[in-house]
Amino acid sequence: MYHLRVASDTEPQNPYYHSNLAFALFKLGDVDGATKRYRQAIHHGQDAAWTATVCRTLANLYYEGKHDLSRAVEAYKAALELEPDNPETLC
């Protein structure tokens, strides 16, 4: 965990560090911390397919972890904008 935080703080523009830290925080039960880092990963994401996957992950976290349907829908819409033909987002 320490190294993930240092990496994301050292290279704050690197979306992969934020995404990896988000996953670790989620596994430790820190849903708020995970959502924050997933949002940062999305903000800095350059690859549409990868960023859409992170959007779907965040949507699931909002829905299942925070019971926040409106934010889940927003995250799914962002995934659709990035990848409108991806069947994983359409389901």
PDB file of C-alpha atoms in Angstrom:
ATOM      1  CA  MET A   1       0.000   0.000   0.000  1.00  0.00           C
ATOM      2  CA  TYR A   2       2.775   2.413   0.919  1.00  0.00           C
ATOM      3  CA  HIS A   3       4.487   1.983  -2.443  1.00  0.00           C
ATOM      4  CA  LEU A   4       1.245   2.524  -4.338  1.00  0.00           C
ATOM      5  CA  ARG A   5       0.661   5.792  -2.486  1.00  0.00           C
ATOM      6  CA  VAL A   6       4.221   6.946  -3.118  1.00  0.00           C
ATOM      7  CA  ALA A   7       3.947   6.060  -6.810  1.00  0.00           C
ATOM      8  CA  SER A   8       0.642   7.880  -7.259  1.00  0.00           C
ATOM      9  CA  ASP A   9       1.957  10.914  -5.368  1.00  0.00           C
ATOM     10  CA  THR A  10       5.222  10.929  -7.334  1.00  0.00           C
ATOM     11  CA  GLU A  11       3.479  10.611 -10.703  1.00  0.00           C
ATOM     12  CA  PRO A  12      -0.020  12.038 -10.133  1.00  0.00           C
ATOM     13  CA  GLN A  13      -0.740  12.072 -13.889  1.00  0.00           C
ATOM     14  CA  ASN A  14      -0.307   8.287 -14.126  1.00  0.00           C
ATOM     15  CA  PRO A  15      -3.804   6.776 -14.156  1.00  0.00           C
ATOM     16  CA  TYR A  16      -2.549   3.229 -13.616  1.00  0.00           C
ATOM     17  CA  TYR A  17      -1.109   4.073 -10.204  1.00  0.00           C
ATOM     18  CA  HIS A  18      -4.421   5.574  -9.116  1.00  0.00           C
ATOM     19  CA  SER A  19      -6.326   2.562 -10.413  1.00  0.00           C
ATOM     20  CA  ASN A  20      -4.052   0.072  -8.650  1.00  0.00           C
ATOM     21  CA  LEU A  21      -4.267   2.031  -5.415  1.00  0.00           C
ATOM     22  CA  ALA A  22      -8.066   2.199  -5.771  1.00  0.00           C
ATOM     23  CA  PHE A  23      -8.257  -1.572  -6.081  1.00  0.00           C
ATOM     24  CA  ALA A  24      -6.066  -2.052  -3.000  1.00  0.00           C
ATOM     25  CA  LEU A  25      -8.170   0.415  -1.006  1.00  0.00           C
ATOM     26  CA  PHE A  26     -11.334  -1.363  -2.097  1.00  0.00           C
ATOM     27  CA  LYS A  27      -9.937  -4.726  -0.993  1.00  0.00           C
ATOM     28  CA  LEU A  28      -9.156  -3.165   2.406  1.00  0.00           C
ATOM     29  CA  GLY A  29     -12.739  -1.918   2.705  1.00  0.00           C
ATOM     30  CA  ASP A  30     -12.033   1.765   2.047  1.00  0.00           C
ATOM     31  CA  VAL A  31     -14.809   2.410  -0.472  1.00  0.00           C
ATOM     32  CA  ASP A  32     -14.519   6.199  -0.224  1.00  0.00           C
ATOM     33  CA  GLY A  33     -10.775   6.096  -0.838  1.00  0.00           C
ATOM     34  CA  ALA A  34     -11.258   3.692  -3.728  1.00  0.00           C
ATOM     35  CA  THR A  35     -13.871   5.867  -5.427  1.00  0.00           C
ATOM     36  CA  LYS A  36     -11.615   8.920  -5.096  1.00  0.00           C
ATOM     37  CA  ARG A  37      -8.675   7.128  -6.703  1.00  0.00           C
ATOM     38  CA  TYR A  38     -10.805   5.602  -9.467  1.00  0.00           C
ATOM     39  CA  ARG A  39     -12.071   9.103 -10.306  1.00  0.00           C
ATOM     40  CA  GLN A  40      -8.468  10.313 -10.505  1.00  0.00           C
ATOM     41  CA  ALA A  41      -7.576   7.382 -12.761  1.00  0.00           C
ATOM     42  CA  ILE A  42     -10.464   8.274 -15.072  1.00  0.00           C
ATOM     43  CA  HIS A  43      -9.477  11.938 -15.096  1.00  0.00           C
ATOM     44  CA  HIS A  44      -5.934  11.099 -16.202  1.00  0.00           C
ATOM     45  CA  GLY A  45      -6.778   8.149 -18.450  1.00  0.00           C
ATOM     46  CA  GLN A  46      -5.553   8.433 -22.036  1.00  0.00           C
ATOM     47  CA  ASP A  47      -6.708   5.098 -23.444  1.00  0.00           C
ATOM     48  CA  ALA A  48     -10.449   5.044 -24.126  1.00  0.00           C
ATOM     49  CA  ALA A  49     -10.905   1.287 -23.663  1.00  0.00           C
ATOM     50  CA  TRP A  50      -8.955   1.206 -20.400  1.00  0.00           C
ATOM     51  CA  THR A  51     -10.685   4.322 -19.070  1.00  0.00           C
ATOM     52  CA  ALA A  52     -14.104   2.898 -19.962  1.00  0.00           C
ATOM     53  CA  THR A  53     -13.239  -0.230 -17.970  1.00  0.00           C
ATOM     54  CA  VAL A  54     -12.352   1.939 -14.980  1.00  0.00           C
ATOM     55  CA  CYS A  55     -15.639   3.831 -15.426  1.00  0.00           C
ATOM     56  CA  ARG A  56     -17.550   0.545 -15.294  1.00  0.00           C
ATOM     57  CA  THR A  57     -15.596  -0.503 -12.210  1.00  0.00           C
ATOM     58  CA  LEU A  58     -16.408   2.807 -10.539  1.00  0.00           C
ATOM     59  CA  ALA A  59     -20.076   2.447 -11.508  1.00  0.00           C
ATOM     60  CA  ASN A  60     -20.208  -0.970  -9.885  1.00  0.00           C
ATOM     61  CA  LEU A  61     -18.518   0.393  -6.780  1.00  0.00           C
ATOM     62  CA  TYR A  62     -20.987   3.265  -6.537  1.00  0.00           C
ATOM     63  CA  TYR A  63     -23.917   0.906  -6.953  1.00  0.00           C
ATOM     64  CA  GLU A  64     -22.813  -2.026  -4.812  1.00  0.00           C
ATOM     65  CA  GLY A  65     -20.466  -0.364  -2.340  1.00  0.00           C
ATOM     66  CA  LYS A  66     -22.132   2.990  -1.757  1.00  0.00           C
ATOM     67  CA  HIS A  67     -25.718   2.280  -2.904  1.00  0.00           C
ATOM     68  CA  ASP A  68     -25.578   5.468  -4.980  1.00  0.00           C
ATOM     69  CA  LEU A  69     -27.592   4.754  -8.112  1.00  0.00           C
ATOM     70  CA  SER A  70     -27.293   8.252  -9.601  1.00  0.00           C
ATOM     71  CA  ARG A  71     -23.498   8.244  -9.496  1.00  0.00           C
ATOM     72  CA  ALA A  72     -23.431   4.691 -10.808  1.00  0.00           C
ATOM     73  CA  VAL A  73     -25.510   5.798 -13.798  1.00  0.00           C
ATOM     74  CA  GLU A  74     -23.168   8.763 -14.383  1.00  0.00           C
ATOM     75  CA  ALA A  75     -20.145   6.454 -14.418  1.00  0.00           C
ATOM     76  CA  TYR A  76     -21.852   4.034 -16.836  1.00  0.00           C
ATOM     77  CA  LYS A  77     -22.739   6.955 -19.104  1.00  0.00           C
ATOM     78  CA  ALA A  78     -19.087   8.014 -19.108  1.00  0.00           C
ATOM     79  CA  ALA A  79     -18.118   4.471 -20.112  1.00  0.00           C
ATOM     80  CA  LEU A  80     -20.681   4.560 -22.923  1.00  0.00           C
ATOM     81  CA  GLU A  81     -19.293   7.850 -24.214  1.00  0.00           C
ATOM     82  CA  LEU A  82     -15.816   6.335 -24.357  1.00  0.00           C
ATOM     83  CA  GLU A  83     -16.891   3.003 -25.845  1.00  0.00           C
ATOM     84  CA  PRO A  84     -20.423   3.195 -27.230  1.00  0.00           C
ATOM     85  CA  ASP A  85     -20.282  -0.252 -28.852  1.00  0.00           C
ATOM     86  CA  ASN A  86     -18.769  -2.224 -25.974  1.00  0.00           C
ATOM     87  CA  PRO A  87     -21.211  -5.003 -25.038  1.00  0.00           C
ATOM     88  CA  GLU A  88     -19.972  -5.031 -21.419  1.00  0.00           C
ATOM     89  CA  THR A  89     -21.263  -1.500 -20.967  1.00  0.00           C
ATOM     90  CA  LEU A  90     -24.497  -2.126 -22.826  1.00  0.00           C
ATOM     91  CA  CYS A  91     -25.538  -5.008 -20.551  1.00  0.00           C
TER      92      CYS A  91
END
